[in-house]
PDB file of C-alpha atoms in Angstrom:
ATOM      1  CA  MET H  26     -38.769 -24.912  14.478  1.00 61.00           C
ATOM      2  CA  SER H  27     -35.278 -24.814  15.960  1.00 84.00           C
ATOM      3  CA  LYS H  28     -32.339 -25.120  13.591  1.00 93.00           C
ATOM      4  CA  THR H  29     -29.399 -27.519  13.773  1.00 95.00           C
ATOM      5  CA  TYR H  30     -26.849 -24.751  14.370  1.00 97.00           C
ATOM      6  CA  GLN H  31     -27.100 -21.592  16.424  1.00 97.00           C
ATOM      7  CA  VAL H  32     -24.085 -20.153  14.564  1.00 98.00           C
ATOM      8  CA  VAL H  33     -22.374 -21.293  11.349  1.00 98.00           C
ATOM      9  CA  GLY H  34     -19.145 -19.639  10.218  1.00 97.00           C
ATOM     10  CA  ILE H  35     -17.576 -19.613   6.775  1.00 96.00           C
ATOM     11  CA  GLY H  36     -13.936 -18.657   6.378  1.00 93.00           C
ATOM     12  CA  ASN H  37     -10.332 -19.644   5.916  1.00 92.00           C
ATOM     13  CA  ALA H  38      -9.276 -22.823   7.741  1.00 94.00           C
ATOM     14  CA  ILE H  39      -5.753 -21.907   8.811  1.00 94.00           C
ATOM     15  CA  VAL H  40      -3.443 -23.613  11.286  1.00 94.00           C
ATOM     16  CA  ASP H  41      -1.906 -20.938  13.523  1.00 89.00           C
ATOM     17  CA  VAL H  42       1.743 -21.593  14.271  1.00 91.00           C
ATOM     18  CA  LEU H  43       2.898 -19.309  17.087  1.00 90.00           C
ATOM     19  CA  THR H  44       6.268 -18.383  18.520  1.00 93.00           C
ATOM     20  CA  GLN H  45       7.629 -15.543  20.628  1.00 93.00           C
ATOM     21  CA  SER H  46      10.228 -13.283  19.044  1.00 93.00           C
ATOM     22  CA  ASP H  47      11.789  -9.873  19.568  1.00 92.00           C
ATOM     23  CA  ASP H  48      11.873  -6.903  17.198  1.00 93.00           C
ATOM     24  CA  SER H  49      15.440  -7.601  16.047  1.00 94.00           C
ATOM     25  CA  PHE H  50      14.366 -11.048  14.820  1.00 94.00           C
ATOM     26  CA  LEU H  51      11.460  -9.469  12.894  1.00 95.00           C
ATOM     27  CA  ASP H  52      13.887  -6.999  11.271  1.00 95.00           C
ATOM     28  CA  LEU H  53      16.307  -9.798  10.400  1.00 94.00           C
ATOM     29  CA  MET H  54      13.548 -11.819   8.719  1.00 94.00           C
ATOM     30  CA  GLY H  55      12.018  -8.811   6.932  1.00 93.00           C
ATOM     31  CA  ILE H  56       8.716  -9.196   8.804  1.00 94.00           C
ATOM     32  CA  GLU H  57       6.572  -6.069   9.175  1.00 92.00           C
ATOM     33  CA  LYS H  58       5.501  -5.790  12.805  1.00 92.00           C
ATOM     34  CA  GLY H  59       1.862  -5.864  13.835  1.00 88.00           C
ATOM     35  CA  ILE H  60       0.165  -6.631  10.526  1.00 85.00           C
ATOM     36  CA  MET H  61      -1.014  -9.642   8.537  1.00 84.00           C
ATOM     37  CA  GLN H  62       0.949 -10.310   5.344  1.00 89.00           C
ATOM     38  CA  LEU H  63       0.201 -12.962   2.760  1.00 89.00           C
ATOM     39  CA  VAL H  64       3.241 -15.036   1.792  1.00 95.00           C
ATOM     40  CA  GLU H  65       3.946 -17.507  -0.993  1.00 94.00           C
ATOM     41  CA  ARG H  66       4.591 -21.175  -0.284  1.00 92.00           C
ATOM     42  CA  GLU H  67       8.414 -20.900  -0.397  1.00 92.00           C
ATOM     43  CA  ARG H  68       8.630 -18.007   2.074  1.00 95.00           C
ATOM     44  CA  GLY H  69       6.019 -19.692   4.266  1.00 91.00           C
ATOM     45  CA  GLU H  70       8.196 -22.808   4.485  1.00 88.00           C
ATOM     46  CA  MET H  71      11.307 -20.708   5.250  1.00 93.00           C
ATOM     47  CA  LEU H  72       9.549 -18.803   8.072  1.00 94.00           C
ATOM     48  CA  TYR H  73       8.080 -22.034   9.466  1.00 90.00           C
ATOM     49  CA  GLY H  74      11.592 -23.482   9.605  1.00 90.00           C
ATOM     50  CA  ALA H  75      12.915 -20.369  11.393  1.00 92.00           C
ATOM     51  CA  MET H  76      10.417 -20.640  14.268  1.00 93.00           C
ATOM     52  CA  SER H  77      11.707 -22.004  17.572  1.00 88.00           C
ATOM     53  CA  ASN H  78       9.463 -23.403  20.343  1.00 89.00           C
ATOM     54  CA  ARG H  79       6.450 -23.192  18.055  1.00 89.00           C
ATOM     55  CA  THR H  80       2.963 -24.162  19.176  1.00 88.00           C
ATOM     56  CA  GLN H  81       0.136 -24.865  16.757  1.00 89.00           C
ATOM     57  CA  ALA H  82      -3.605 -24.427  17.023  1.00 87.00           C
ATOM     58  CA  PRO H  83      -6.515 -24.410  14.569  1.00 91.00           C
ATOM     59  CA  GLY H  84      -7.002 -20.792  13.546  1.00 90.00           C
ATOM     60  CA  GLY H  85      -8.512 -18.490  10.991  1.00 89.00           C
ATOM     61  CA  SER H  86     -10.573 -15.536  12.128  1.00 91.00           C
ATOM     62  CA  VAL H  87     -14.090 -16.998  11.940  1.00 95.00           C
ATOM     63  CA  ALA H  88     -12.923 -20.409  13.192  1.00 93.00           C
ATOM     64  CA  ASN H  89     -11.522 -18.697  16.303  1.00 93.00           C
ATOM     65  CA  THR H  90     -14.901 -17.029  16.829  1.00 96.00           C
ATOM     66  CA  LEU H  91     -16.650 -20.395  16.564  1.00 96.00           C
ATOM     67  CA  ALA H  92     -14.251 -21.894  19.122  1.00 93.00           C
ATOM     68  CA  GLY H  93     -15.248 -19.089  21.486  1.00 95.00           C
ATOM     69  CA  LEU H  94     -18.940 -19.759  20.883  1.00 97.00           C
ATOM     70  CA  GLY H  95     -18.353 -23.459  21.503  1.00 92.00           C
ATOM     71  CA  ASN H  96     -16.717 -22.542  24.825  1.00 91.00           C
ATOM     72  CA  MET H  97     -19.957 -20.701  25.659  1.00 95.00           C
ATOM     73  CA  GLY H  98     -22.040 -23.781  24.852  1.00 94.00           C
ATOM     74  CA  LEU H  99     -23.645 -22.860  21.520  1.00 96.00           C
ATOM     75  CA  THR H 100     -24.056 -25.393  18.687  1.00 97.00           C
ATOM     76  CA  THR H 101     -21.730 -24.340  15.877  1.00 97.00           C
ATOM     77  CA  GLY H 102     -20.609 -25.484  12.434  1.00 97.00           C
ATOM     78  CA  PHE H 103     -17.702 -24.362  10.247  1.00 97.00           C
ATOM     79  CA  ILE H 104     -17.566 -24.303   6.440  1.00 96.00           C
ATOM     80  CA  GLY H 105     -13.879 -24.416   5.477  1.00 95.00           C
ATOM     81  CA  ARG H 106     -11.400 -26.341   3.342  1.00 95.00           C
ATOM     82  CA  VAL H 107      -8.301 -28.263   4.426  1.00 96.00           C
ATOM     83  CA  HIS H 108      -6.067 -30.758   2.629  1.00 95.00           C
ATOM     84  CA  ASP H 109      -5.944 -34.394   3.776  1.00 95.00           C
ATOM     85  CA  ASP H 110      -2.413 -33.911   5.147  1.00 91.00           C
ATOM     86  CA  ALA H 111      -1.113 -33.933   8.738  1.00 89.00           C
ATOM     87  CA  LEU H 112      -2.023 -30.284   9.390  1.00 91.00           C
ATOM     88  CA  GLY H 113      -5.456 -30.699   7.776  1.00 94.00           C
ATOM     89  CA  GLN H 114      -6.267 -33.767   9.842  1.00 95.00           C
ATOM     90  CA  PHE H 115      -5.058 -31.936  12.955  1.00 95.00           C
ATOM     91  CA  TYR H 116      -7.296 -28.995  12.091  1.00 96.00           C
ATOM     92  CA  ALA H 117     -10.481 -31.052  11.542  1.00 96.00           C
ATOM     93  CA  LYS H 118      -9.880 -33.121  14.705  1.00 96.00           C
ATOM     94  CA  GLU H 119      -9.233 -30.049  16.880  1.00 94.00           C
ATOM     95  CA  MET H 120     -12.357 -28.257  15.614  1.00 93.00           C
ATOM     96  CA  HIS H 121     -14.503 -31.319  16.393  1.00 92.00           C
ATOM     97  CA  SER H 122     -12.937 -31.792  19.831  1.00 91.00           C
ATOM     98  CA  GLY H 123     -13.612 -28.102  20.549  1.00 88.00           C
ATOM     99  CA  GLY H 124     -17.315 -28.688  19.899  1.00 90.00           C
ATOM    100  CA  THR H 125     -17.649 -27.232  16.375  1.00 94.00           C
ATOM    101  CA  ALA H 126     -18.823 -29.459  13.512  1.00 95.00           C
ATOM    102  CA  PHE H 127     -16.181 -29.300  10.757  1.00 96.00           C
ATOM    103  CA  VAL H 128     -18.709 -30.014   8.048  1.00 96.00           C
ATOM    104  CA  ASN H 129     -16.448 -30.591   4.995  1.00 95.00           C
ATOM    105  CA  PRO H 130     -14.028 -33.546   5.279  1.00 93.00           C
ATOM    106  CA  PRO H 131     -10.331 -32.945   4.434  1.00 95.00           C
ATOM    107  CA  VAL H 132      -9.806 -32.979   0.658  1.00 94.00           C
ATOM    108  CA  ALA H 133      -7.880 -36.044  -0.525  1.00 91.00           C
ATOM    109  CA  GLY H 134      -5.523 -35.504  -3.452  1.00 83.00           C
ATOM    110  CA  GLY H 135      -5.822 -31.696  -3.305  1.00 70.00           C
ATOM    111  CA  GLU H 136      -2.889 -29.977  -4.974  1.00 80.00           C
ATOM    112  CA  LEU H 137      -2.297 -27.356  -2.294  1.00 91.00           C
ATOM    113  CA  PRO H 138      -1.344 -28.048   1.333  1.00 91.00           C
ATOM    114  CA  THR H 139      -3.383 -26.976   4.337  1.00 93.00           C
ATOM    115  CA  SER H 140      -3.144 -23.231   5.016  1.00 94.00           C
ATOM    116  CA  ARG H 141      -0.975 -21.973   7.842  1.00 93.00           C
ATOM    117  CA  SER H 142      -0.181 -18.634   9.476  1.00 93.00           C
ATOM    118  CA  MET H 143       3.211 -18.105  11.085  1.00 94.00           C
ATOM    119  CA  ILE H 144       2.559 -15.707  13.983  1.00 92.00           C
ATOM    120  CA  PHE H 145       5.470 -13.979  15.709  1.00 94.00           C
ATOM    121  CA  VAL H 146       4.398 -12.524  19.059  1.00 90.00           C
ATOM    122  CA  SER H 147       6.528  -9.627  20.368  1.00 90.00           C
ATOM    123  CA  PRO H 148       7.173  -8.935  24.073  1.00 90.00           C
ATOM    124  CA  ASP H 149       4.575  -6.101  23.915  1.00 86.00           C
ATOM    125  CA  GLY H 150       1.866  -8.560  22.757  1.00 82.00           C
ATOM    126  CA  GLU H 151       1.825  -7.346  19.123  1.00 86.00           C
ATOM    127  CA  ARG H 152       1.351 -10.128  16.587  1.00 85.00           C
ATOM    128  CA  SER H 153       3.017 -10.189  13.189  1.00 92.00           C
ATOM    129  CA  MET H 154       1.200 -12.667  10.973  1.00 91.00           C
ATOM    130  CA  ASN H 155       2.595 -14.257   7.827  1.00 95.00           C
ATOM    131  CA  THR H 156      -0.124 -16.287   6.176  1.00 92.00           C
ATOM    132  CA  TYR H 157       0.228 -18.872   3.432  1.00 94.00           C
ATOM    133  CA  LEU H 158      -3.330 -19.359   2.180  1.00 89.00           C
ATOM    134  CA  GLY H 159      -2.910 -22.793   0.577  1.00 92.00           C
ATOM    135  CA  ILE H 160      -6.047 -24.847   0.011  1.00 94.00           C
ATOM    136  CA  SER H 161      -8.402 -22.777   2.183  1.00 92.00           C
ATOM    137  CA  ALA H 162      -8.426 -20.038  -0.463  1.00 90.00           C
ATOM    138  CA  GLU H 163      -9.904 -22.590  -2.907  1.00 93.00           C
ATOM    139  CA  LEU H 164     -13.172 -22.708  -0.939  1.00 95.00           C
ATOM    140  CA  GLY H 165     -16.025 -22.424  -3.443  1.00 96.00           C
ATOM    141  CA  PRO H 166     -19.834 -22.548  -3.642  1.00 96.00           C
ATOM    142  CA  GLU H 167     -19.702 -26.350  -4.016  1.00 95.00           C
ATOM    143  CA  ASP H 168     -18.393 -26.477  -0.418  1.00 96.00           C
ATOM    144  CA  VAL H 169     -21.557 -24.796   0.917  1.00 97.00           C
ATOM    145  CA  SER H 170     -24.231 -27.331   1.827  1.00 95.00           C
ATOM    146  CA  GLU H 171     -27.848 -26.178   2.042  1.00 95.00           C
ATOM    147  CA  ASP H 172     -28.197 -28.503   5.037  1.00 95.00           C
ATOM    148  CA  VAL H 173     -25.596 -26.404   6.852  1.00 97.00           C
ATOM    149  CA  ALA H 174     -26.130 -22.790   5.708  1.00 97.00           C
ATOM    150  CA  GLY H 175     -29.912 -23.277   5.671  1.00 97.00           C
ATOM    151  CA  GLN H 176     -29.843 -24.700   9.188  1.00 97.00           C
ATOM    152  CA  ALA H 177     -28.058 -21.700  10.751  1.00 98.00           C
ATOM    153  CA  GLU H 178     -29.835 -19.212  12.992  1.00 98.00           C
ATOM    154  CA  LEU H 179     -26.822 -16.901  12.520  1.00 98.00           C
ATOM    155  CA  LEU H 180     -24.225 -17.027   9.746  1.00 98.00           C
ATOM    156  CA  PHE H 181     -20.870 -15.288  10.256  1.00 98.00           C
ATOM    157  CA  LEU H 182     -18.697 -14.520   7.244  1.00 95.00           C
ATOM    158  CA  GLU H 183     -15.021 -13.592   6.963  1.00 92.00           C
ATOM    159  CA  GLY H 184     -14.052 -10.653   4.748  1.00 90.00           C
ATOM    160  CA  TYR H 185     -10.743 -12.259   3.761  1.00 87.00           C
ATOM    161  CA  LEU H 186     -12.665 -14.782   1.635  1.00 87.00           C
ATOM    162  CA  TYR H 187     -13.413 -12.001  -0.847  1.00 88.00           C
ATOM    163  CA  ASP H 188      -9.825 -12.144  -2.121  1.00 86.00           C
ATOM    164  CA  LYS H 189     -10.778 -14.946  -4.537  1.00 88.00           C
ATOM    165  CA  ASP H 190     -13.811 -15.152  -6.810  1.00 92.00           C
ATOM    166  CA  LYS H 191     -14.567 -18.703  -5.654  1.00 94.00           C
ATOM    167  CA  GLY H 192     -14.564 -17.613  -2.020  1.00 92.00           C
ATOM    168  CA  LYS H 193     -16.797 -14.700  -2.877  1.00 92.00           C
ATOM    169  CA  ALA H 194     -19.271 -17.025  -4.610  1.00 95.00           C
ATOM    170  CA  ALA H 195     -19.211 -19.430  -1.632  1.00 95.00           C
ATOM    171  CA  PHE H 196     -19.848 -16.598   0.733  1.00 93.00           C
ATOM    172  CA  GLU H 197     -22.762 -15.145  -1.249  1.00 93.00           C
ATOM    173  CA  ARG H 198     -24.388 -18.554  -1.680  1.00 96.00           C
ATOM    174  CA  ALA H 199     -24.119 -19.217   2.086  1.00 97.00           C
ATOM    175  CA  ALA H 200     -25.641 -15.826   2.945  1.00 96.00           C
ATOM    176  CA  LYS H 201     -28.528 -16.266   0.501  1.00 97.00           C
ATOM    177  CA  VAL H 202     -29.322 -19.819   1.685  1.00 97.00           C
ATOM    178  CA  CYS H 203     -29.200 -18.696   5.324  1.00 98.00           C
ATOM    179  CA  GLN H 204     -31.432 -15.645   4.810  1.00 97.00           C
ATOM    180  CA  ASP H 205     -33.870 -17.525   2.544  1.00 97.00           C
ATOM    181  CA  ASN H 206     -34.374 -19.993   5.392  1.00 97.00           C
ATOM    182  CA  GLY H 207     -35.058 -17.311   7.987  1.00 97.00           C
ATOM    183  CA  GLY H 208     -31.544 -16.966   9.426  1.00 97.00           C
ATOM    184  CA  LYS H 209     -29.486 -13.793   9.837  1.00 97.00           C
ATOM    185  CA  ALA H 210     -26.176 -13.327   8.026  1.00 97.00           C
ATOM    186  CA  GLY H 211     -23.348 -10.933   8.866  1.00 97.00           C
ATOM    187  CA  ILE H 212     -19.707 -10.243   8.180  1.00 96.00           C
ATOM    188  CA  ALA H 213     -16.466  -9.179   9.854  1.00 94.00           C
ATOM    189  CA  LEU H 214     -14.688  -6.636   7.648  1.00 93.00           C
ATOM    190  CA  SER H 215     -11.354  -8.381   8.513  1.00 84.00           C
ATOM    191  CA  ASP H 216      -8.795  -5.575   8.017  1.00 84.00           C
ATOM    192  CA  PRO H 217      -8.440  -2.133   6.376  1.00 86.00           C
ATOM    193  CA  PHE H 218      -6.389  -3.535   3.472  1.00 85.00           C
ATOM    194  CA  CYS H 219      -9.139  -6.074   2.805  1.00 88.00           C
ATOM    195  CA  VAL H 220     -11.677  -3.212   2.808  1.00 92.00           C
ATOM    196  CA  ASP H 221      -9.507  -1.223   0.364  1.00 92.00           C
ATOM    197  CA  ARG H 222      -9.385  -4.180  -2.017  1.00 92.00           C
ATOM    198  CA  HIS H 223     -13.125  -4.905  -1.949  1.00 92.00           C
ATOM    199  CA  ARG H 224     -14.761  -1.596  -1.065  1.00 94.00           C
ATOM    200  CA  GLU H 225     -17.654  -1.749  -3.545  1.00 94.00           C
ATOM    201  CA  ASP H 226     -18.501  -5.351  -2.687  1.00 92.00           C
ATOM    202  CA  PHE H 227     -18.354  -4.606   1.040  1.00 94.00           C
ATOM    203  CA  ARG H 228     -20.555  -1.524   0.632  1.00 94.00           C
ATOM    204  CA  ARG H 229     -23.143  -3.754  -1.033  1.00 93.00           C
ATOM    205  CA  LEU H 230     -22.826  -6.363   1.725  1.00 91.00           C
ATOM    206  CA  VAL H 231     -23.440  -3.718   4.392  1.00 92.00           C
ATOM    207  CA  ARG H 232     -26.772  -3.076   2.675  1.00 94.00           C
ATOM    208  CA  ASP H 233     -27.660  -6.748   2.098  1.00 95.00           C
ATOM    209  CA  LEU H 234     -26.559  -8.415   5.335  1.00 96.00           C
ATOM    210  CA  ASP H 235     -28.165  -8.252   8.775  1.00 97.00           C
ATOM    211  CA  TYR H 236     -25.128  -7.158  10.805  1.00 97.00           C
ATOM    212  CA  VAL H 237     -21.555  -5.972  10.173  1.00 97.00           C
ATOM    213  CA  ILE H 238     -18.630  -5.930  12.644  1.00 97.00           C
ATOM    214  CA  GLY H 239     -15.554  -3.783  12.002  1.00 95.00           C
ATOM    215  CA  ASN H 240     -12.988  -1.670  13.804  1.00 94.00           C
ATOM    216  CA  GLU H 241     -12.675   2.094  13.472  1.00 94.00           C
ATOM    217  CA  HIS H 242      -9.973   1.875  10.756  1.00 94.00           C
ATOM    218  CA  GLU H 243     -12.102  -0.502   8.673  1.00 95.00           C
ATOM    219  CA  TRP H 244     -15.232   1.655   8.899  1.00 97.00           C
ATOM    220  CA  LYS H 245     -13.319   4.806   7.931  1.00 96.00           C
ATOM    221  CA  SER H 246     -11.679   2.949   5.038  1.00 95.00           C
ATOM    222  CA  LEU H 247     -15.046   1.612   3.863  1.00 96.00           C
ATOM    223  CA  TYR H 248     -16.531   5.085   3.482  1.00 97.00           C
ATOM    224  CA  GLN H 249     -13.220   6.846   2.715  1.00 96.00           C
ATOM    225  CA  VAL H 250     -13.677   9.473   5.433  1.00 96.00           C
ATOM    226  CA  GLU H 251     -11.412  10.761   8.233  1.00 96.00           C
ATOM    227  CA  SER H 252     -14.177  11.011  10.832  1.00 96.00           C
ATOM    228  CA  LEU H 253     -15.412   7.873  12.577  1.00 96.00           C
ATOM    229  CA  ASP H 254     -18.721   9.586  13.440  1.00 95.00           C
ATOM    230  CA  GLU H 255     -19.282  10.314   9.753  1.00 97.00           C
ATOM    231  CA  ALA H 256     -18.416   6.730   8.749  1.00 97.00           C
ATOM    232  CA  LEU H 257     -20.765   5.219  11.326  1.00 96.00           C
ATOM    233  CA  ALA H 258     -23.594   7.604  10.421  1.00 95.00           C
ATOM    234  CA  LEU H 259     -23.291   6.444   6.789  1.00 95.00           C
ATOM    235  CA  ALA H 260     -23.118   2.790   7.885  1.00 96.00           C
ATOM    236  CA  ALA H 261     -26.184   3.106  10.124  1.00 95.00           C
ATOM    237  CA  LYS H 262     -28.262   4.324   7.152  1.00 94.00           C
ATOM    238  CA  GLU H 263     -27.325   1.194   5.202  1.00 93.00           C
ATOM    239  CA  SER H 264     -27.053  -1.629   7.737  1.00 93.00           C
ATOM    240  CA  GLY H 265     -29.519  -3.131  10.200  1.00 93.00           C
ATOM    241  CA  LEU H 266     -26.826  -3.482  12.888  1.00 97.00           C
ATOM    242  CA  VAL H 267     -23.411  -1.794  12.943  1.00 97.00           C
ATOM    243  CA  VAL H 268     -20.712  -2.774  15.448  1.00 97.00           C
ATOM    244  CA  CYS H 269     -17.472  -0.787  15.819  1.00 97.00           C
ATOM    245  CA  THR H 270     -14.570  -1.847  18.048  1.00 95.00           C
ATOM    246  CA  ARG H 271     -11.813   0.627  18.919  1.00 91.00           C
ATOM    247  CA  SER H 272      -8.705  -1.104  20.351  1.00 82.00           C
ATOM    248  CA  GLY H 273      -9.208  -0.474  24.036  1.00 78.00           C
ATOM    249  CA  ASP H 274     -11.710   2.399  23.690  1.00 87.00           C
ATOM    250  CA  GLU H 275     -15.464   2.013  24.089  1.00 94.00           C
ATOM    251  CA  VAL H 276     -17.350  -0.098  21.566  1.00 96.00           C
ATOM    252  CA  ILE H 277     -20.127   1.575  19.535  1.00 97.00           C
ATOM    253  CA  LEU H 278     -23.258  -0.320  18.444  1.00 98.00           C
ATOM    254  CA  LEU H 279     -25.924   1.171  16.172  1.00 97.00           C
ATOM    255  CA  GLN H 280     -29.282  -0.367  15.305  1.00 95.00           C
ATOM    256  CA  GLY H 281     -31.892   1.872  13.713  1.00 89.00           C
ATOM    257  CA  ALA H 282     -32.252   4.933  15.964  1.00 88.00           C
ATOM    258  CA  GLU H 283     -30.588   3.146  18.890  1.00 93.00           C
ATOM    259  CA  LYS H 284     -26.957   3.935  19.740  1.00 95.00           C
ATOM    260  CA  VAL H 285     -25.149   2.132  22.549  1.00 96.00           C
ATOM    261  CA  THR H 286     -21.591   2.678  23.750  1.00 97.00           C
ATOM    262  CA  VAL H 287     -19.970  -0.002  25.884  1.00 96.00           C
ATOM    263  CA  PRO H 288     -16.920   0.852  28.011  1.00 91.00           C
ATOM    264  CA  VAL H 289     -13.869  -1.398  27.841  1.00 88.00           C
ATOM    265  CA  ASN H 290     -11.797  -2.479  30.843  1.00 82.00           C
ATOM    266  CA  ARG H 291      -8.260  -1.802  29.687  1.00 81.00           C
ATOM    267  CA  VAL H 292      -5.863  -4.694  30.245  1.00 80.00           C
ATOM    268  CA  VAL H 293      -2.225  -4.978  29.200  1.00 82.00           C
ATOM    269  CA  PRO H 294      -2.225  -7.656  26.493  1.00 84.00           C
ATOM    270  CA  VAL H 295      -0.040 -10.733  26.845  1.00 83.00           C
ATOM    271  CA  ASP H 296      -0.893 -11.579  23.216  1.00 78.00           C
ATOM    272  CA  ALA H 297      -3.327  -9.526  21.138  1.00 80.00           C
ATOM    273  CA  THR H 298      -4.042 -12.508  18.835  1.00 76.00           C
ATOM    274  CA  GLY H 299      -7.757 -13.181  18.567  1.00 85.00           C
ATOM    275  CA  ALA H 300      -9.080 -10.063  20.327  1.00 90.00           C
ATOM    276  CA  GLY H 301     -11.434  -9.170  17.477  1.00 92.00           C
ATOM    277  CA  ASP H 302     -12.401 -12.795  16.896  1.00 94.00           C
ATOM    278  CA  GLN H 303     -13.378 -13.301  20.544  1.00 96.00           C
ATOM    279  CA  PHE H 304     -15.176  -9.951  20.711  1.00 96.00           C
ATOM    280  CA  ALA H 305     -17.286 -11.301  17.841  1.00 97.00           C
ATOM    281  CA  ALA H 306     -17.875 -14.551  19.773  1.00 97.00           C
ATOM    282  CA  GLY H 307     -19.152 -12.769  22.869  1.00 98.00           C
ATOM    283  CA  PHE H 308     -21.258 -10.375  20.807  1.00 98.00           C
ATOM    284  CA  LEU H 309     -22.799 -13.175  18.709  1.00 98.00           C
ATOM    285  CA  TYR H 310     -23.502 -15.181  21.857  1.00 98.00           C
ATOM    286  CA  GLY H 311     -25.545 -12.218  23.070  1.00 98.00           C
ATOM    287  CA  VAL H 312     -27.412 -11.925  19.756  1.00 97.00           C
ATOM    288  CA  ALA H 313     -28.044 -15.699  19.562  1.00 97.00           C
ATOM    289  CA  THR H 314     -29.464 -15.790  23.094  1.00 97.00           C
ATOM    290  CA  GLY H 315     -31.676 -12.713  22.668  1.00 96.00           C
ATOM    291  CA  GLN H 316     -29.713 -10.222  24.788  1.00 97.00           C
ATOM    292  CA  SER H 317     -29.932  -6.449  24.413  1.00 96.00           C
ATOM    293  CA  LEU H 318     -27.424  -4.516  22.312  1.00 96.00           C
ATOM    294  CA  GLU H 319     -25.652  -3.289  25.440  1.00 97.00           C
ATOM    295  CA  VAL H 320     -25.376  -6.740  27.033  1.00 97.00           C
ATOM    296  CA  SER H 321     -24.208  -8.271  23.737  1.00 98.00           C
ATOM    297  CA  GLY H 322     -21.515  -5.593  23.469  1.00 97.00           C
ATOM    298  CA  ARG H 323     -20.416  -6.139  27.072  1.00 97.00           C
ATOM    299  CA  MET H 324     -20.211  -9.890  26.441  1.00 98.00           C
ATOM    300  CA  GLY H 325     -17.951  -9.185  23.461  1.00 97.00           C
ATOM    301  CA  CYS H 326     -15.647  -7.034  25.592  1.00 96.00           C
ATOM    302  CA  ILE H 327     -15.395  -9.697  28.328  1.00 96.00           C
ATOM    303  CA  ALA H 328     -14.505 -12.406  25.796  1.00 96.00           C
ATOM    304  CA  ALA H 329     -11.895 -10.144  24.124  1.00 95.00           C
ATOM    305  CA  ALA H 330     -10.304  -9.241  27.482  1.00 93.00           C
ATOM    306  CA  GLU H 331      -9.993 -12.924  28.390  1.00 95.00           C
ATOM    307  CA  VAL H 332      -8.214 -13.935  25.187  1.00 93.00           C
ATOM    308  CA  ILE H 333      -5.598 -11.153  25.284  1.00 90.00           C
ATOM    309  CA  SER H 334      -4.683 -12.116  28.863  1.00 90.00           C
ATOM    310  CA  HIS H 335      -2.874 -15.261  27.662  1.00 88.00           C
ATOM    311  CA  PHE H 336      -0.945 -16.697  24.707  1.00 81.00           C
ATOM    312  CA  GLY H 337      -3.101 -17.920  21.787  1.00 80.00           C
ATOM    313  CA  ALA H 338      -6.277 -16.902  19.942  1.00 81.00           C
ATOM    314  CA  ARG H 339      -8.880 -19.023  21.747  1.00 87.00           C
ATOM    315  CA  PRO H 340     -10.339 -18.842  25.251  1.00 91.00           C
ATOM    316  CA  GLU H 341      -8.765 -20.775  28.120  1.00 91.00           C
ATOM    317  CA  ASN H 342     -11.305 -19.907  30.811  1.00 92.00           C
ATOM    318  CA  ASP H 343     -15.046 -20.570  31.053  1.00 93.00           C
ATOM    319  CA  ILE H 344     -16.430 -17.417  29.409  1.00 96.00           C
ATOM    320  CA  LYS H 345     -19.979 -17.999  30.640  1.00 96.00           C
ATOM    321  CA  GLN H 346     -18.634 -17.961  34.210  1.00 96.00           C
ATOM    322  CA  LEU H 347     -17.087 -14.559  33.431  1.00 96.00           C
ATOM    323  CA  PHE H 348     -20.485 -13.388  32.092  1.00 97.00           C
ATOM    324  CA  ALA H 349     -22.138 -14.601  35.322  1.00 97.00           C
ATOM    325  CA  LYS H 350     -19.496 -12.827  37.441  1.00 96.00           C
ATOM    326  CA  ALA H 351     -20.320  -9.595  35.556  1.00 95.00           C
ATOM    327  CA  GLY H 352     -24.045 -10.139  36.210  1.00 95.00           C
ATOM    328  CA  LEU H 353     -24.895 -10.659  32.536  1.00 95.00           C
ATOM    329  CA  VAL H 354     -26.382 -14.183  32.758  1.00 89.00           C
TER     330      VAL H 354
END
């Protein structure tokens, strides 16, 4: 019996607010270049006010992945939490218009505003993200409907949710409901700092979930080793499917005794925002449609290359046409 959703994501519902800025502006504002920093409400409002020519888009790592999957024509749903304010209404509307069911309505009377990430994009394409988590960090198990998680062929989880106990509980409920109903659940490790904070939990998830996507820094952090080969060998013993991206170098995929490396076409990024999220979209499209490991990996690389060729974290071109051009569909 086919399920309602080919892919359901669970993660932070964050409005991305983007502007272009040079390094001197970052120094002036005390913004650390190239990383994601969490900020409190007051600093978030100050940075928001300092942005000129800002554009906004629904963001959050897993939500960006779902937007990519929607572009490729899959049926998708998103479990997230927004406030019933202007940004929250914008977020829910944009997700729906992009083809993803935003399954939880905006929360009326919530104390915290909708989450937002102020993203300063440097001339070299590096993104410096300053994220105010707001209401999305209050996501809890009560936000996970069995009708959604249980109706997912694939469930994709965001590591950042582990920063709060409620998010962790939501996440674990969604994974259990999905797997109990015959679906496959996996996670993106999110970033090395996130791995450092939740190493033991993430080690357990690698064993319990069906697939795990991370970059080389995250895998080495997870196993606290200097060698990527050593980290991936340990991961492969524990996980059914290990995916490792390497910022412009070939992608490594491990499943049982099978090891596949996929070359990457290097492109100069206009904006690196969303590269990992869209790699995940292309890869999950391959998994959802029954492609081989190699083809799934190549699909991920094509989707990532498209998104870094323009401003913003979501695809602007028809990704399936790019797959067809590469002879993959």
